[in-house]
CSV table of C-alpha atoms in Angstrom, one decimal:
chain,number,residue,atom,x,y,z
J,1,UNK,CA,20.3,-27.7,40.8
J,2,UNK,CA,20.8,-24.5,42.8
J,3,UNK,CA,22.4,-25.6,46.4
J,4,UNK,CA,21.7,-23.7,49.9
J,5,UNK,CA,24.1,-21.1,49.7
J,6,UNK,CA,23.2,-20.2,46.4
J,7,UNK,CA,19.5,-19.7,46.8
J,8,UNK,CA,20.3,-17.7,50.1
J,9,UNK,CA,22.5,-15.5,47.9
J,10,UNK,CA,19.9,-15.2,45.4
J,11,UNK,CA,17.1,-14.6,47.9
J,12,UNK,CA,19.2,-11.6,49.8
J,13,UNK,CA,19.5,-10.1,46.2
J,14,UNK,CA,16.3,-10.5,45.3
J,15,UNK,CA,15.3,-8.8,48.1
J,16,UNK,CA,17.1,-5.5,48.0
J,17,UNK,CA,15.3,-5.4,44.4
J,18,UNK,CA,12.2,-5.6,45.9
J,19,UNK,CA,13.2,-2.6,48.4
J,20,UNK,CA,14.1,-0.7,45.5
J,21,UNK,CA,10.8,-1.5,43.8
J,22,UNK,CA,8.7,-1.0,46.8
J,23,UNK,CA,10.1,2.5,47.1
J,24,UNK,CA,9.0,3.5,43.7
J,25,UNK,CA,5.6,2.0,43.8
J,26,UNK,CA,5.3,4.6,47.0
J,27,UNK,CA,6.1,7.4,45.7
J,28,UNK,CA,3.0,6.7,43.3
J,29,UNK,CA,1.0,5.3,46.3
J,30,UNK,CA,2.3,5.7,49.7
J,31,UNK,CA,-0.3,3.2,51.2
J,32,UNK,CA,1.3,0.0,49.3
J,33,UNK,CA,2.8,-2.5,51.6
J,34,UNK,CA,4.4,-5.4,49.5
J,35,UNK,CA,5.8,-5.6,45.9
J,36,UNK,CA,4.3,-8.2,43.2
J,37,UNK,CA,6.8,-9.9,41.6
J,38,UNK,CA,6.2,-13.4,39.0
J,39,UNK,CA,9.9,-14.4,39.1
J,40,UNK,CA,10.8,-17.7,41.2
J,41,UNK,CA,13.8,-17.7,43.3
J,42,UNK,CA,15.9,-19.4,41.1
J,43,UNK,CA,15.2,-16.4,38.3
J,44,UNK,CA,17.6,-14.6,40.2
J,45,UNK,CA,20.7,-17.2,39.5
J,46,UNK,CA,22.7,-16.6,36.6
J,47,UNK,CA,24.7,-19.7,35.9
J,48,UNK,CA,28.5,-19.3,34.3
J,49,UNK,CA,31.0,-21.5,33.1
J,50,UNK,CA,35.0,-21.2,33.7
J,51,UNK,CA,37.4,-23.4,32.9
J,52,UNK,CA,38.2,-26.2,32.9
J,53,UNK,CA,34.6,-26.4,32.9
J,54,UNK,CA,33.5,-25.5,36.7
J,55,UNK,CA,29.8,-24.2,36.7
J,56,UNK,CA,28.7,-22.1,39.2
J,57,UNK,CA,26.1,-19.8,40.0
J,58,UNK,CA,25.5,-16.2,41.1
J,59,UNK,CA,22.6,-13.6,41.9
J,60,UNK,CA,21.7,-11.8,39.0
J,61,UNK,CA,19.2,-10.2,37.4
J,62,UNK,CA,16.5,-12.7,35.6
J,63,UNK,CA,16.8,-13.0,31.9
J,64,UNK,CA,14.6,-10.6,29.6
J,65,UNK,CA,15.9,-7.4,31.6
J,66,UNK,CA,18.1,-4.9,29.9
J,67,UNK,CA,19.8,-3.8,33.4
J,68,UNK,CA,18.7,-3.5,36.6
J,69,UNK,CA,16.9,-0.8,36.8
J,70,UNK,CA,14.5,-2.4,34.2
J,71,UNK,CA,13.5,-5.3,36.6
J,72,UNK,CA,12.6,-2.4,39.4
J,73,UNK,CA,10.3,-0.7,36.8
J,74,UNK,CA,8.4,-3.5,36.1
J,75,UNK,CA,7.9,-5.1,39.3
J,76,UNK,CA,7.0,-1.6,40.5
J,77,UNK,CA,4.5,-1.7,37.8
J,78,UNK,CA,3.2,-5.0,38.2
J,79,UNK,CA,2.6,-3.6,42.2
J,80,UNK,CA,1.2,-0.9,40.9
J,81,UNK,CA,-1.5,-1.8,38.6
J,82,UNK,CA,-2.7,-4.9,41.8
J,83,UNK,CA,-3.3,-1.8,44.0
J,84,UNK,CA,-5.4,0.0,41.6
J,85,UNK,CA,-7.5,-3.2,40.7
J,86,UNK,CA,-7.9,-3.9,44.6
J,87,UNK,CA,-8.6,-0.1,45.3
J,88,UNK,CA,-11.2,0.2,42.9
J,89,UNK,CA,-12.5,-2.9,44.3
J,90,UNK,CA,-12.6,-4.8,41.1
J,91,UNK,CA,-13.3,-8.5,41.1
J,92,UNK,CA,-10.5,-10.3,39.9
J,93,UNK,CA,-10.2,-11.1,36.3
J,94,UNK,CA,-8.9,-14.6,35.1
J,95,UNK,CA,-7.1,-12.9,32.7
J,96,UNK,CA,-4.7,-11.4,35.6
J,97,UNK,CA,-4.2,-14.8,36.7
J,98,UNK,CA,-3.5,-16.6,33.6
J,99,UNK,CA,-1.1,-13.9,32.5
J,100,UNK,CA,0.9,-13.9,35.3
J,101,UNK,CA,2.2,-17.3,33.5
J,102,UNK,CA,3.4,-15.9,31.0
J,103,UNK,CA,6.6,-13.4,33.0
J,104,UNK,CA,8.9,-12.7,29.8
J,105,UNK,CA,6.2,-11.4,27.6
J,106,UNK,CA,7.4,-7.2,27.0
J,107,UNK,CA,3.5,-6.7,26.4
J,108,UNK,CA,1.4,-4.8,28.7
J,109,UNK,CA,-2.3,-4.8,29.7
J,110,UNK,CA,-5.1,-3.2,31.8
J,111,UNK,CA,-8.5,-3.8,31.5
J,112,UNK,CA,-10.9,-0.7,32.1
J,113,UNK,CA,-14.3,-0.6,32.5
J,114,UNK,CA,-16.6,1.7,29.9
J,115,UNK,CA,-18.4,4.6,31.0
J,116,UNK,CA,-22.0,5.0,29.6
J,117,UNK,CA,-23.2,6.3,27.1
J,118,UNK,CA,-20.1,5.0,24.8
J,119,UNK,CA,-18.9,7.7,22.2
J,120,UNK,CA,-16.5,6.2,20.3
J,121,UNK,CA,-13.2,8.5,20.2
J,122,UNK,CA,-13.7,9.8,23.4
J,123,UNK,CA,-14.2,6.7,25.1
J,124,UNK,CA,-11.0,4.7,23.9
J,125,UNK,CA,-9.4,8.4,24.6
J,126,UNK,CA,-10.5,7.7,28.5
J,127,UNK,CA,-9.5,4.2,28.5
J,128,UNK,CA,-6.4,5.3,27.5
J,129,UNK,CA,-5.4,7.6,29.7
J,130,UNK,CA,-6.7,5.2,32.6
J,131,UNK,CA,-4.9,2.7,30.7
J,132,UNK,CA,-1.9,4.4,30.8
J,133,UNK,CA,-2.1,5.5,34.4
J,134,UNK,CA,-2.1,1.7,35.6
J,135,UNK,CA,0.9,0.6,33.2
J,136,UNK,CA,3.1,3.3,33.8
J,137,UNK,CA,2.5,4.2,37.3
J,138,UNK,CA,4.4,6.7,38.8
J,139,UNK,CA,6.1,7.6,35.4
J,140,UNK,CA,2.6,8.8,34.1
J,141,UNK,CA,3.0,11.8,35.7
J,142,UNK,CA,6.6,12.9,34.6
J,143,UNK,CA,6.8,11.4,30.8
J,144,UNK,CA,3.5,12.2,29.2
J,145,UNK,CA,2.5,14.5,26.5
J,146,UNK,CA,-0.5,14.6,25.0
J,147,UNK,CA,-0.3,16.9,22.1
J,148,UNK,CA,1.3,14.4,20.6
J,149,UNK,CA,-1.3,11.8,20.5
J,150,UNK,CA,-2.7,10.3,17.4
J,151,UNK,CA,-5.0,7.0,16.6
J,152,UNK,CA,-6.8,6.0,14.1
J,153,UNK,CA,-9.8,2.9,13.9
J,154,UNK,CA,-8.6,-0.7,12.8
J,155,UNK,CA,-10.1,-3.6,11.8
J,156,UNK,CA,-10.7,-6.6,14.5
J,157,UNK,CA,-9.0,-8.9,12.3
J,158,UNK,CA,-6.1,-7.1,12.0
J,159,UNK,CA,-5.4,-7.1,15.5
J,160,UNK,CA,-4.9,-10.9,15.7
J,161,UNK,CA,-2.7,-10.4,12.3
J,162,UNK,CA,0.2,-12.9,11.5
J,163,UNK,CA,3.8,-11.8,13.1
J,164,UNK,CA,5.7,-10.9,10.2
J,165,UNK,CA,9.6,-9.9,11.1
J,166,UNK,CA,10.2,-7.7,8.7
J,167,UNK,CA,6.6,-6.3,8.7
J,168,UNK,CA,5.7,-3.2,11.2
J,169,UNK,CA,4.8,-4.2,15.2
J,170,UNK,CA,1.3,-5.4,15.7
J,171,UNK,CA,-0.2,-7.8,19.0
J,172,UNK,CA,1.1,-11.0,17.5
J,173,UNK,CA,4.7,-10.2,16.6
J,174,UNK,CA,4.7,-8.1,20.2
J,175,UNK,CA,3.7,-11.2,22.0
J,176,UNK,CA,5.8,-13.6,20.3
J,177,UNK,CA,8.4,-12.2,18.8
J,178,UNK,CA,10.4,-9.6,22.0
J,179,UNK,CA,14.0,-8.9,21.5
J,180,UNK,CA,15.0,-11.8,24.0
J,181,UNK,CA,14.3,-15.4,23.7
J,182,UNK,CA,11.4,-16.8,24.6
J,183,UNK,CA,9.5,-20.4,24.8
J,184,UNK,CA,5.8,-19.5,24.7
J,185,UNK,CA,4.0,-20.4,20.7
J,186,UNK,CA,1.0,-19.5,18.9
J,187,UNK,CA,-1.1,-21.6,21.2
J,188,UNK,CA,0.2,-19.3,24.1
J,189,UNK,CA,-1.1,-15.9,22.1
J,190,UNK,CA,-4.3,-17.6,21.7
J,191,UNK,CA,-5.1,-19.5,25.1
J,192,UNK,CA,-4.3,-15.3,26.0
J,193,UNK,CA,-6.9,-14.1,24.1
J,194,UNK,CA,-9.7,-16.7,24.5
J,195,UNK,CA,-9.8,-15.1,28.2
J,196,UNK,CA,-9.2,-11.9,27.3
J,197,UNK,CA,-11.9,-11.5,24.5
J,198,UNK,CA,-14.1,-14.7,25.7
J,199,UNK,CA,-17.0,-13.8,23.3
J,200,UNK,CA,-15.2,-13.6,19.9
J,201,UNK,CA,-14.1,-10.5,18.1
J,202,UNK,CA,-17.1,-9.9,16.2
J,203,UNK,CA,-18.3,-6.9,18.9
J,204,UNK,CA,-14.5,-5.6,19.2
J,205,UNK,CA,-13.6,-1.9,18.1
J,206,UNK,CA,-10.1,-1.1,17.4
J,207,UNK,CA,-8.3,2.2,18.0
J,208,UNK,CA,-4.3,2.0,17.0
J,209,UNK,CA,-2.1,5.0,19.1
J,210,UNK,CA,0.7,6.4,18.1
J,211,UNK,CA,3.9,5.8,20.3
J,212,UNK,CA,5.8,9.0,20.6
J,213,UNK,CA,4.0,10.9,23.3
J,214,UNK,CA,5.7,9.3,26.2
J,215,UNK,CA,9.4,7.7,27.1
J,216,UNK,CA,7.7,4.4,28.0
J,217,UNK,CA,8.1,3.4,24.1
J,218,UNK,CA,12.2,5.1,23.7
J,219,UNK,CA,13.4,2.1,24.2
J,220,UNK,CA,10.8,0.0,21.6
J,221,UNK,CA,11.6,3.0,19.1
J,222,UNK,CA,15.2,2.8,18.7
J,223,UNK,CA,15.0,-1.0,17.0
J,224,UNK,CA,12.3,-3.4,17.7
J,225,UNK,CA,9.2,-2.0,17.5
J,226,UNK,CA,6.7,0.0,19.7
J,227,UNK,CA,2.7,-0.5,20.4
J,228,UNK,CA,-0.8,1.1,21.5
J,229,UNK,CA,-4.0,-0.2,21.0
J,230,UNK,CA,-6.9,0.3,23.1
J,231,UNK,CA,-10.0,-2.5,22.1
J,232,UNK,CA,-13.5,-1.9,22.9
J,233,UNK,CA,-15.6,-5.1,23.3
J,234,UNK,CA,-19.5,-4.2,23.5
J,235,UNK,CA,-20.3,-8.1,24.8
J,236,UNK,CA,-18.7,-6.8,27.4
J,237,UNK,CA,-18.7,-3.2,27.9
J,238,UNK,CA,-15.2,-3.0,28.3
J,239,UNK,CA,-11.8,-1.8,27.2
J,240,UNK,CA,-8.6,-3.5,27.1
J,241,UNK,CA,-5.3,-1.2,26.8
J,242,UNK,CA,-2.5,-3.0,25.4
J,243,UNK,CA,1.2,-1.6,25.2
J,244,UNK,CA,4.5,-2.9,24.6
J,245,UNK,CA,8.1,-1.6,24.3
J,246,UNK,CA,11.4,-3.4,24.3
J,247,UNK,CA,14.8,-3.3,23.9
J,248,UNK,CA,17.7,-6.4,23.9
């Protein structure tokens, strides 16, 4: 149980992250006036031992960050991608809402709607790209090159493949299986994905990127794994971008 003086530490902490984050988000988008951020209050406690066994508490960044520095990234990108839904004056999606329960997940998403007439390539190619401008945010512009983009068509099923460990990184092993610790279970990946694909997977088209055209998957690349998949789902006449990159 965290006592006054510890969550007033915490708080002050948490706010000079969220300075740091709001700064970043603005150099992307000047006009944003508040940062999102899922992590509760207590997050920001890090709880030690000494001896002979005193506990005790200080501010700290929440668990699943590498540093820092990481934390500021992604609550400058969780800012970032609200402001673009609410500019474009999208409704909201469930899918943002249920999602935000799930904080320690490494894997990213944006939803973007499909431009008519669909062409196949060329149309996952856009939804990328838009894709990628809401994840990354103000690093799209600095750590992008496209020359070096690949993909190739998957099947549906293979999206929702089993997480093997020692297999290569698909949606199911990015979910469940990050570098850190986490408590969320197969019925977690699939109470996901019943909002996120609500009318099956039978009208779902598959593209697989490659993940060495931009420093947003470095740190996925060195051990754990890297991902890019953009899906196409006709009942809907949607895309959904998914992206993930980690490091312990």
């Amino acid at each position: 149980m965290s006592d006054d003086n510890d969550l007033k530490q915490a708080a002050e902490f948490r706010e000079a992250i969220h300075k740091e984050a709001l700064a970043k988000a603005r150099t992307a988008y000047p006009e944003i006036d508040f940062v999102i951020d899922t992590h509760s209050l207590d997050d920001y406690l890090t709880e030690y031992r000494d001896y002979p066994g005193i506990c005790y508490k200080i501010p700290g960044v929440p668990s699943g960050y590498k540093n820092r520095e990481a934390l500021i990234d992604k609550i400058a990108s969780q800012t970032i991608e609200k402001h673009l839904r609410d500019k474009a004056a999208l409704p909201e999606e469930p899918f943002w809402q249920l999602i935000a329960e799930y904080p320690d997940i490494v894997v990213d998403y944006a939803i973007i709607s499909a431009n008519e007439p669909y062409c196949s390539y060329e149309s996952h190619w856009d939804a990328l790209t838009k894709g990628a401008l809401q994840i990354f945010g103000n690093e799209w512009k600095l750590n992008f090159n496209v020359g070096k983009i690949k993909a190739k068509v998957i099947s549906s099923n293979l999206l929702f493949d089993t997480a093997d460990e020692n297999a290569e990184m698909n949606y199911r092993k990015a979910f469940l299986q990050p570098p850190h610790p986490i408590s969320y279970t197969e019925a977690d990946f699939e109470k996901v994905n019943a909002v996120l694909f609500p009318n099956g997977t039978d009208a779902l088209e598959v593209f697989k990127w490659s993940t060495d055209w931009s420093d947003y998957f470095d740190e996925g690349n060195e051990w754990w794994g890297s991902l890019c998949l953009t899906i196409y789902d006709a009942s809907l006449k949607r895309f959904v971008v998914i992206m993930a990159s980690a490091t312990d």
